[in-house]
């Protein structure tokens, strides 16, 4: 999508759509948030389960929403002039690699299927976190996946493992090649397993650049295998090794300990997003949810209610979400309340700005429910979340 005043950027493959501008992608994430997350909650509602026919239809709606999300959130590749290889100036963060892998899989699945391969669900063998920069980690894993896919024949399967090694948290990616069918004696056409030229490529930074980025994170990217007891018949692939990190302790405040139910304040002006959050929180834990439709109202409610946690949208009709966070931090009555950003601003620069602003966590829309579970468990304590996890 281009206009007369917008420069045309190079396309990733012949016939590919123009890259989404940030404001266009952000506008799509809000409705996609309702489509994907409400589908997730319907599919995982154990108290009121869907019929098989309903579940099939809702699953199809969810899949369609994820495919649209893949178009909106196509990871940066060499067609993007901002896709550099320099290390970030941020200190390493505590990153849940399994959560990052699942989100990246949702984005890449359609493009990998277009190349004639299948992307398996990730196998998570540890819940340990790694010390890494999120943006650099995403680029390295994207390059890992692209490198493995480049060696695949049509019909191959790509698998990802997250595991704990002796000294590192490891992300291993490898492929299982298909067995070539025998050529029919009556057929004169040669068998081919190549991928059509019109299929979108999956290219990123080169392997040497990805290795340099891994070293900048005090890790390594080497050739290796998946765990033999899980994926014994997969070819050798690439293994990213990152230093482990310890999850921080959940913040505690004297006023919050005596409550039977968590009190959560959601500062959000979009009714559809409020509906989504109510359904998600109903599936996660019993809580008292209050909603402030503007930044000013949210600030007033935070001072009166002293909630256990604040969920804050960054695009509000009156105040910028960062202004709200700054005022919360500057008020002795609210500065100790953990604040989680829940926003459609999902670019790397947005994430860095959120981390600098002091948010406890930064959850992007469409809401990754596993990410929201982890953020709320950090804010409230793991014993107060996860009554029925909608994953």
Short mmCIF file of C-alpha atoms in Angstrom, two decimals:
data_model
loop_
_atom_site.label_atom_id
_atom_site.label_comp_id
_atom_site.label_asym_id
_atom_site.label_seq_id
_atom_site.Cartn_x
_atom_site.Cartn_y
_atom_site.Cartn_z
CA UNK A 1 0.00 0.00 0.00
CA UNK A 2 1.65 3.20 -1.15
CA UNK A 3 0.77 6.83 -1.70
CA UNK A 4 2.36 9.60 -3.74
CA UNK A 5 4.27 10.87 -0.71
CA UNK A 6 5.41 7.45 0.52
CA UNK A 7 8.63 6.01 -0.97
CA UNK A 8 8.34 2.56 -2.46
CA UNK A 9 10.39 0.03 -0.50
CA UNK A 10 11.81 -3.12 -2.04
CA UNK A 11 9.53 -6.14 -2.03
CA UNK A 12 10.50 -9.36 -0.27
CA UNK A 13 9.59 -11.57 -3.25
CA UNK A 14 8.06 -11.08 -6.72
CA UNK A 15 4.44 -10.06 -6.36
CA UNK A 16 4.64 -9.56 -2.58
CA UNK A 17 2.52 -6.84 -0.96
CA UNK A 18 4.19 -3.68 0.19
CA UNK A 19 5.36 -3.78 3.83
CA UNK A 20 2.88 -2.53 6.38
CA UNK A 21 3.49 0.86 7.86
CA UNK A 22 3.49 0.93 11.65
CA UNK A 23 0.26 2.90 11.92
CA UNK A 24 -1.50 0.52 9.50
CA UNK A 25 -0.33 -2.55 11.42
CA UNK A 26 -1.40 -0.99 14.71
CA UNK A 27 -4.89 -0.27 13.36
CA UNK A 28 -5.30 -3.95 12.41
CA UNK A 29 -4.08 -5.33 15.74
CA UNK A 30 -7.07 -3.99 17.71
CA UNK A 31 -9.78 -5.92 15.78
CA UNK A 32 -7.47 -8.93 15.46
CA UNK A 33 -7.13 -8.84 19.25
CA UNK A 34 -10.88 -9.47 19.55
CA UNK A 35 -10.93 -12.17 16.86
CA UNK A 36 -7.97 -14.23 18.09
CA UNK A 37 -8.26 -13.85 21.86
CA UNK A 38 -12.04 -14.35 22.06
CA UNK A 39 -11.61 -17.46 19.91
CA UNK A 40 -8.93 -18.67 22.35
CA UNK A 41 -11.19 -18.18 25.35
CA UNK A 42 -14.14 -19.92 23.69
CA UNK A 43 -12.00 -22.91 22.75
CA UNK A 44 -10.56 -23.23 26.25
CA UNK A 45 -13.70 -22.66 28.31
CA UNK A 46 -14.00 -25.88 30.32
CA UNK A 47 -17.13 -24.71 32.15
CA UNK A 48 -19.15 -24.13 28.97
CA UNK A 49 -17.49 -26.24 26.26
CA UNK A 50 -18.38 -25.77 22.61
CA UNK A 51 -19.92 -28.52 20.54
CA UNK A 52 -17.58 -30.20 18.07
CA UNK A 53 -19.15 -28.27 15.20
CA UNK A 54 -18.84 -24.95 17.03
CA UNK A 55 -15.25 -25.68 18.05
CA UNK A 56 -14.34 -26.47 14.45
CA UNK A 57 -15.80 -23.15 13.28
CA UNK A 58 -14.15 -21.12 16.06
CA UNK A 59 -10.80 -22.82 15.40
CA UNK A 60 -11.11 -21.84 11.73
CA UNK A 61 -11.83 -18.24 12.75
CA UNK A 62 -8.77 -18.26 15.01
CA UNK A 63 -6.57 -19.68 12.24
CA UNK A 64 -7.78 -17.01 9.82
CA UNK A 65 -7.02 -14.32 12.41
CA UNK A 66 -3.51 -15.66 12.92
CA UNK A 67 -2.91 -15.67 9.16
CA UNK A 68 -3.93 -12.02 9.00
CA UNK A 69 -1.63 -11.32 11.93
CA UNK A 70 1.18 -13.00 10.00
CA UNK A 71 0.64 -10.54 7.16
CA UNK A 72 0.64 -7.58 9.54
CA UNK A 73 3.60 -8.69 11.65
CA UNK A 74 5.92 -10.17 9.04
CA UNK A 75 9.31 -10.09 10.77
CA UNK A 76 11.92 -7.77 9.37
CA UNK A 77 14.21 -9.23 6.74
CA UNK A 78 16.85 -7.95 4.39
CA UNK A 79 14.23 -6.00 2.42
CA UNK A 80 13.83 -3.71 5.43
CA UNK A 81 16.54 -1.02 5.56
CA UNK A 82 16.21 -0.89 9.35
CA UNK A 83 17.10 -4.57 9.72
CA UNK A 84 20.65 -4.10 10.97
CA UNK A 85 23.00 -6.43 12.75
CA UNK A 86 24.33 -4.16 15.49
CA UNK A 87 23.84 -5.13 19.11
CA UNK A 88 21.30 -3.22 21.17
CA UNK A 89 22.46 -0.73 23.78
CA UNK A 90 19.95 -2.15 26.26
CA UNK A 91 21.05 -4.33 29.15
CA UNK A 92 19.89 -7.95 28.83
CA UNK A 93 16.31 -8.50 29.91
CA UNK A 94 14.66 -11.53 31.46
CA UNK A 95 13.02 -13.27 28.49
CA UNK A 96 10.79 -16.33 28.39
CA UNK A 97 12.11 -18.04 25.22
CA UNK A 98 9.14 -20.42 24.93
CA UNK A 99 6.72 -17.50 24.88
CA UNK A 100 8.78 -15.71 22.23
CA UNK A 101 9.00 -18.87 20.09
CA UNK A 102 5.24 -19.43 20.17
CA UNK A 103 4.53 -15.87 19.06
CA UNK A 104 7.11 -16.06 16.27
CA UNK A 105 5.63 -19.37 15.10
CA UNK A 106 2.19 -17.76 14.80
CA UNK A 107 3.73 -15.12 12.55
CA UNK A 108 5.90 -17.44 10.42
CA UNK A 109 3.60 -20.45 10.01
CA UNK A 110 1.80 -19.24 6.88
CA UNK A 111 5.05 -18.31 5.12
CA UNK A 112 6.66 -21.65 5.96
CA UNK A 113 3.62 -23.55 4.73
CA UNK A 114 3.82 -21.56 1.49
CA UNK A 115 7.31 -23.00 1.05
CA UNK A 116 5.87 -26.51 1.23
CA UNK A 117 7.02 -27.29 4.78
CA UNK A 118 5.20 -27.88 8.07
CA UNK A 119 6.02 -25.99 11.27
CA UNK A 120 5.50 -28.26 14.28
CA UNK A 121 4.29 -26.98 17.62
CA UNK A 122 7.32 -26.08 19.77
CA UNK A 123 8.43 -28.59 22.39
CA UNK A 124 9.19 -26.85 25.69
CA UNK A 125 11.34 -28.92 28.06
CA UNK A 126 12.05 -26.13 30.57
CA UNK A 127 10.27 -23.09 31.93
CA UNK A 128 13.54 -21.31 32.74
CA UNK A 129 14.13 -17.82 31.40
CA UNK A 130 17.14 -16.48 29.50
CA UNK A 131 19.06 -13.23 29.77
CA UNK A 132 18.77 -11.62 26.33
CA UNK A 133 17.64 -8.58 24.39
CA UNK A 134 14.20 -9.40 22.97
CA UNK A 135 14.75 -7.75 19.61
CA UNK A 136 18.10 -9.41 19.01
CA UNK A 137 16.77 -12.79 20.17
CA UNK A 138 13.89 -12.54 17.73
CA UNK A 139 16.31 -11.78 14.88
CA UNK A 140 18.57 -14.70 15.73
CA UNK A 141 15.72 -17.22 15.94
CA UNK A 142 14.27 -15.84 12.70
CA UNK A 143 17.66 -16.37 11.03
CA UNK A 144 17.88 -19.89 12.53
CA UNK A 145 14.49 -20.80 11.11
CA UNK A 146 15.31 -19.33 7.69
CA UNK A 147 18.59 -21.26 7.54
CA UNK A 148 16.92 -24.58 8.37
CA UNK A 149 14.05 -23.93 5.96
CA UNK A 150 16.47 -23.15 3.12
CA UNK A 151 17.74 -26.75 3.25
CA UNK A 152 14.25 -28.30 3.31
CA UNK A 153 12.51 -30.17 0.53
CA UNK A 154 8.77 -29.92 -0.01
CA UNK A 155 6.98 -31.89 2.68
CA UNK A 156 9.65 -31.37 5.33
CA UNK A 157 8.80 -30.79 8.99
CA UNK A 158 10.52 -28.13 11.09
CA UNK A 159 10.65 -28.59 14.85
CA UNK A 160 11.78 -26.29 17.65
CA UNK A 161 12.83 -27.22 21.17
CA UNK A 162 13.39 -25.02 24.19
CA UNK A 163 15.48 -26.89 26.76
CA UNK A 164 17.92 -26.42 29.61
CA UNK A 165 21.52 -27.45 28.94
CA UNK A 166 24.30 -27.69 31.46
CA UNK A 167 25.24 -24.01 31.28
CA UNK A 168 22.73 -22.44 28.87
CA UNK A 169 19.08 -22.15 27.91
CA UNK A 170 19.00 -23.71 24.44
CA UNK A 171 16.72 -23.11 21.46
CA UNK A 172 17.22 -25.90 18.93
CA UNK A 173 15.70 -25.86 15.43
CA UNK A 174 15.99 -28.70 12.90
CA UNK A 175 14.08 -30.39 10.09
CA UNK A 176 12.96 -33.87 9.14
CA UNK A 177 13.11 -34.36 5.40
CA UNK A 178 10.36 -36.32 3.63
CA UNK A 179 11.01 -39.64 1.99
CA UNK A 180 10.94 -39.06 -1.78
CA UNK A 181 8.15 -41.09 -3.40
CA UNK A 182 9.12 -43.68 -5.95
CA UNK A 183 8.85 -42.59 -9.54
CA UNK A 184 5.87 -44.17 -11.30
CA UNK A 185 6.87 -46.51 -14.15
CA UNK A 186 4.11 -45.11 -16.33
CA UNK A 187 5.00 -41.50 -15.74
CA UNK A 188 7.44 -39.72 -17.99
CA UNK A 189 7.49 -36.54 -15.85
CA UNK A 190 10.45 -36.43 -13.46
CA UNK A 191 9.70 -36.12 -9.77
CA UNK A 192 10.59 -32.78 -8.25
CA UNK A 193 10.50 -31.67 -4.66
CA UNK A 194 11.54 -28.08 -5.23
CA UNK A 195 9.48 -25.18 -3.96
CA UNK A 196 7.72 -22.97 -6.53
CA UNK A 197 9.54 -19.75 -7.37
CA UNK A 198 6.48 -17.68 -6.48
CA UNK A 199 6.45 -18.91 -2.87
CA UNK A 200 7.63 -16.20 -0.46
CA UNK A 201 11.21 -16.66 0.71
CA UNK A 202 12.09 -16.59 4.37
CA UNK A 203 15.35 -14.71 4.55
CA UNK A 204 16.97 -12.75 7.30
CA UNK A 205 20.47 -11.91 8.37
CA UNK A 206 23.16 -14.43 7.45
CA UNK A 207 24.38 -17.17 9.73
CA UNK A 208 27.64 -15.37 10.52
CA UNK A 209 25.75 -12.22 11.50
CA UNK A 210 23.36 -14.24 13.67
CA UNK A 211 26.36 -15.81 15.40
CA UNK A 212 27.82 -12.38 16.09
CA UNK A 213 24.52 -11.28 17.63
CA UNK A 214 24.48 -14.42 19.77
CA UNK A 215 27.97 -13.61 21.03
CA UNK A 216 26.83 -10.08 21.87
CA UNK A 217 24.26 -11.72 24.18
CA UNK A 218 27.00 -13.82 25.82
CA UNK A 219 25.69 -16.87 24.02
CA UNK A 220 26.52 -19.04 21.04
CA UNK A 221 24.85 -20.27 17.85
CA UNK A 222 26.21 -23.62 16.74
CA UNK A 223 25.28 -26.67 14.73
CA UNK A 224 23.57 -29.30 16.86
CA UNK A 225 20.67 -31.69 17.24
CA UNK A 226 17.26 -31.85 18.81
CA UNK A 227 16.87 -34.13 21.83
CA UNK A 228 17.07 -37.72 20.60
CA UNK A 229 14.32 -38.98 22.92
CA UNK A 230 11.92 -36.38 21.50
CA UNK A 231 13.02 -35.97 17.87
CA UNK A 232 15.26 -38.93 17.14
CA UNK A 233 14.80 -38.88 13.35
CA UNK A 234 15.43 -35.19 12.67
CA UNK A 235 18.50 -33.97 10.80
CA UNK A 236 21.16 -31.89 12.55
CA UNK A 237 20.16 -28.26 12.82
CA UNK A 238 21.12 -25.10 14.71
CA UNK A 239 21.18 -24.58 18.46
CA UNK A 240 21.14 -21.14 20.08
CA UNK A 241 22.60 -21.11 23.60
CA UNK A 242 21.81 -18.22 25.95
CA UNK A 243 22.78 -17.52 29.57
CA UNK A 244 20.00 -18.36 32.04
CA UNK A 245 18.22 -15.72 34.09
CA UNK A 246 16.24 -15.81 37.31
CA UNK A 247 12.69 -14.52 37.34
CA UNK A 248 12.33 -11.55 39.65
CA UNK A 249 10.24 -11.92 42.77
CA UNK A 250 6.67 -10.70 42.56
CA UNK A 251 6.26 -7.19 43.98
CA UNK A 252 4.33 -7.05 47.24
CA UNK A 253 2.42 -4.18 48.80
CA UNK A 254 0.90 -4.14 52.30
CA UNK A 255 -2.55 -3.08 51.08
CA UNK A 256 -2.87 -5.93 48.60
CA UNK A 257 -2.10 -8.89 50.85
CA UNK A 258 -5.41 -9.01 52.71
CA UNK A 259 -7.65 -9.18 49.66
CA UNK A 260 -9.39 -12.44 48.85
CA UNK A 261 -9.63 -11.55 45.15
CA UNK A 262 -7.11 -9.51 43.15
CA UNK A 263 -8.29 -6.03 42.23
CA UNK A 264 -7.23 -5.14 38.69
CA UNK A 265 -7.59 -1.76 37.03
CA UNK A 266 -7.71 -1.73 33.23
CA UNK A 267 -7.18 1.69 31.65
CA UNK A 268 -8.59 1.25 28.14
CA UNK A 269 -11.02 3.21 25.97
CA UNK A 270 -11.96 0.59 23.36
CA UNK A 271 -15.09 -1.45 24.33
CA UNK A 272 -14.01 -4.51 22.32
CA UNK A 273 -10.69 -4.65 24.17
CA UNK A 274 -12.50 -4.39 27.50
CA UNK A 275 -14.74 -7.31 26.51
CA UNK A 276 -11.71 -9.37 25.52
CA UNK A 277 -9.94 -8.65 28.81
CA UNK A 278 -13.02 -9.53 30.86
CA UNK A 279 -13.30 -12.90 29.11
CA UNK A 280 -9.60 -13.63 29.45
CA UNK A 281 -9.45 -12.71 33.15
CA UNK A 282 -12.59 -14.76 33.82
CA UNK A 283 -10.73 -17.75 32.38
CA UNK A 284 -7.53 -17.04 34.32
CA UNK A 285 -8.66 -16.19 37.85
CA UNK A 286 -11.51 -14.74 39.87
CA UNK A 287 -10.81 -11.03 40.24
CA UNK A 288 -12.48 -7.65 40.55
CA UNK A 289 -11.91 -5.73 37.31
CA UNK A 290 -12.42 -1.99 37.15
CA UNK A 291 -12.18 -0.02 33.90
CA UNK A 292 -11.06 3.56 33.34
CA UNK A 293 -11.88 4.80 29.84
CA UNK A 294 -9.41 7.69 29.86
CA UNK A 295 -5.96 8.33 31.29
CA UNK A 296 -7.26 10.97 33.68
CA UNK A 297 -10.03 8.73 34.97
CA UNK A 298 -7.58 5.86 35.32
CA UNK A 299 -5.23 7.97 37.43
CA UNK A 300 -8.07 8.99 39.73
CA UNK A 301 -9.28 5.40 40.07
CA UNK A 302 -5.75 4.16 40.77
CA UNK A 303 -5.43 6.60 43.67
CA UNK A 304 -8.84 5.66 45.10
CA UNK A 305 -8.77 1.89 44.57
CA UNK A 306 -5.06 1.12 45.10
CA UNK A 307 -5.36 -1.91 42.76
CA UNK A 308 -3.07 -4.91 42.92
CA UNK A 309 -2.06 -4.37 39.31
CA UNK A 310 -2.82 -1.89 36.50
CA UNK A 311 -3.23 -2.95 32.88
CA UNK A 312 -2.54 0.13 30.75
CA UNK A 313 -3.25 0.81 27.10
CA UNK A 314 -0.81 3.30 25.56
CA UNK A 315 -3.23 4.91 23.08
CA UNK A 316 -5.79 6.79 25.16
CA UNK A 317 -8.04 9.67 24.08
CA UNK A 318 -6.60 12.24 26.48
CA UNK A 319 -3.20 11.28 27.91
CA UNK A 320 -0.47 9.21 26.34
CA UNK A 321 0.03 5.92 28.18
CA UNK A 322 3.61 6.89 28.98
CA UNK A 323 2.31 10.08 30.62
CA UNK A 324 -0.05 7.97 32.72
CA UNK A 325 2.80 5.68 33.76
CA UNK A 326 4.99 8.66 34.64
CA UNK A 327 2.29 10.19 36.85
CA UNK A 328 1.62 6.84 38.54
CA UNK A 329 5.34 6.52 39.30
CA UNK A 330 5.51 10.08 40.61
CA UNK A 331 2.65 9.70 43.09
CA UNK A 332 3.65 8.07 46.42
CA UNK A 333 0.18 6.50 46.62
CA UNK A 334 0.53 4.63 43.31
CA UNK A 335 4.24 4.38 42.50
CA UNK A 336 4.55 0.84 43.92
CA UNK A 337 1.61 -0.56 41.93
CA UNK A 338 2.91 -2.85 39.16
CA UNK A 339 1.84 -1.61 35.72
CA UNK A 340 1.63 -3.88 32.67
CA UNK A 341 1.40 -2.29 29.23
CA UNK A 342 -1.26 -3.94 27.04
CA UNK A 343 -0.98 -2.29 23.66
CA UNK A 344 -1.08 -2.55 19.88
CA UNK A 345 2.25 -0.69 19.71
CA UNK A 346 4.30 -3.79 18.92
CA UNK A 347 7.43 -2.51 17.15
CA UNK A 348 10.96 -2.98 18.53
CA UNK A 349 11.22 0.75 19.33
CA UNK A 350 7.90 0.60 21.19
CA UNK A 351 9.14 -2.29 23.31
CA UNK A 352 12.37 -0.48 24.15
CA UNK A 353 10.44 2.64 25.12
CA UNK A 354 8.17 0.55 27.35
CA UNK A 355 11.09 -1.06 29.12
CA UNK A 356 12.74 2.32 29.67
CA UNK A 357 9.45 3.65 31.10
CA UNK A 358 9.52 1.03 33.85
CA UNK A 359 6.56 -1.20 32.96
CA UNK A 360 6.63 -4.53 34.78
CA UNK A 361 5.93 -6.20 31.43
CA UNK A 362 4.85 -5.28 27.91
CA UNK A 363 2.06 -7.40 26.37
CA UNK A 364 1.20 -6.69 22.75
CA UNK A 365 -2.13 -7.12 20.94
CA UNK A 366 -3.46 -9.49 19.83
CA UNK A 367 -2.95 -10.60 23.42
CA UNK A 368 -0.72 -13.61 23.86
CA UNK A 369 -2.57 -15.27 26.74
CA UNK A 370 0.53 -17.14 27.91
CA UNK A 371 2.35 -13.79 28.04
CA UNK A 372 -0.47 -12.23 30.03
CA UNK A 373 -0.47 -15.19 32.43
CA UNK A 374 3.27 -14.75 33.02
CA UNK A 375 2.93 -10.99 33.55
CA UNK A 376 0.03 -11.33 35.98
CA UNK A 377 1.77 -14.15 37.86
CA UNK A 378 4.76 -11.84 38.27
CA UNK A 379 2.57 -9.00 39.52
CA UNK A 380 0.15 -10.99 41.69
CA UNK A 381 2.13 -14.11 42.57
CA UNK A 382 1.75 -17.48 40.82
CA UNK A 383 -0.70 -18.76 43.45
CA UNK A 384 -3.29 -16.13 42.44
CA UNK A 385 -3.35 -16.79 38.71
CA UNK A 386 -4.06 -19.76 36.50
CA UNK A 387 -7.37 -21.14 37.80
CA UNK A 388 -8.05 -22.25 34.26
CA UNK A 389 -5.35 -21.15 31.86
CA UNK A 390 -6.67 -20.32 28.40
CA UNK A 391 -3.59 -21.22 26.36
#
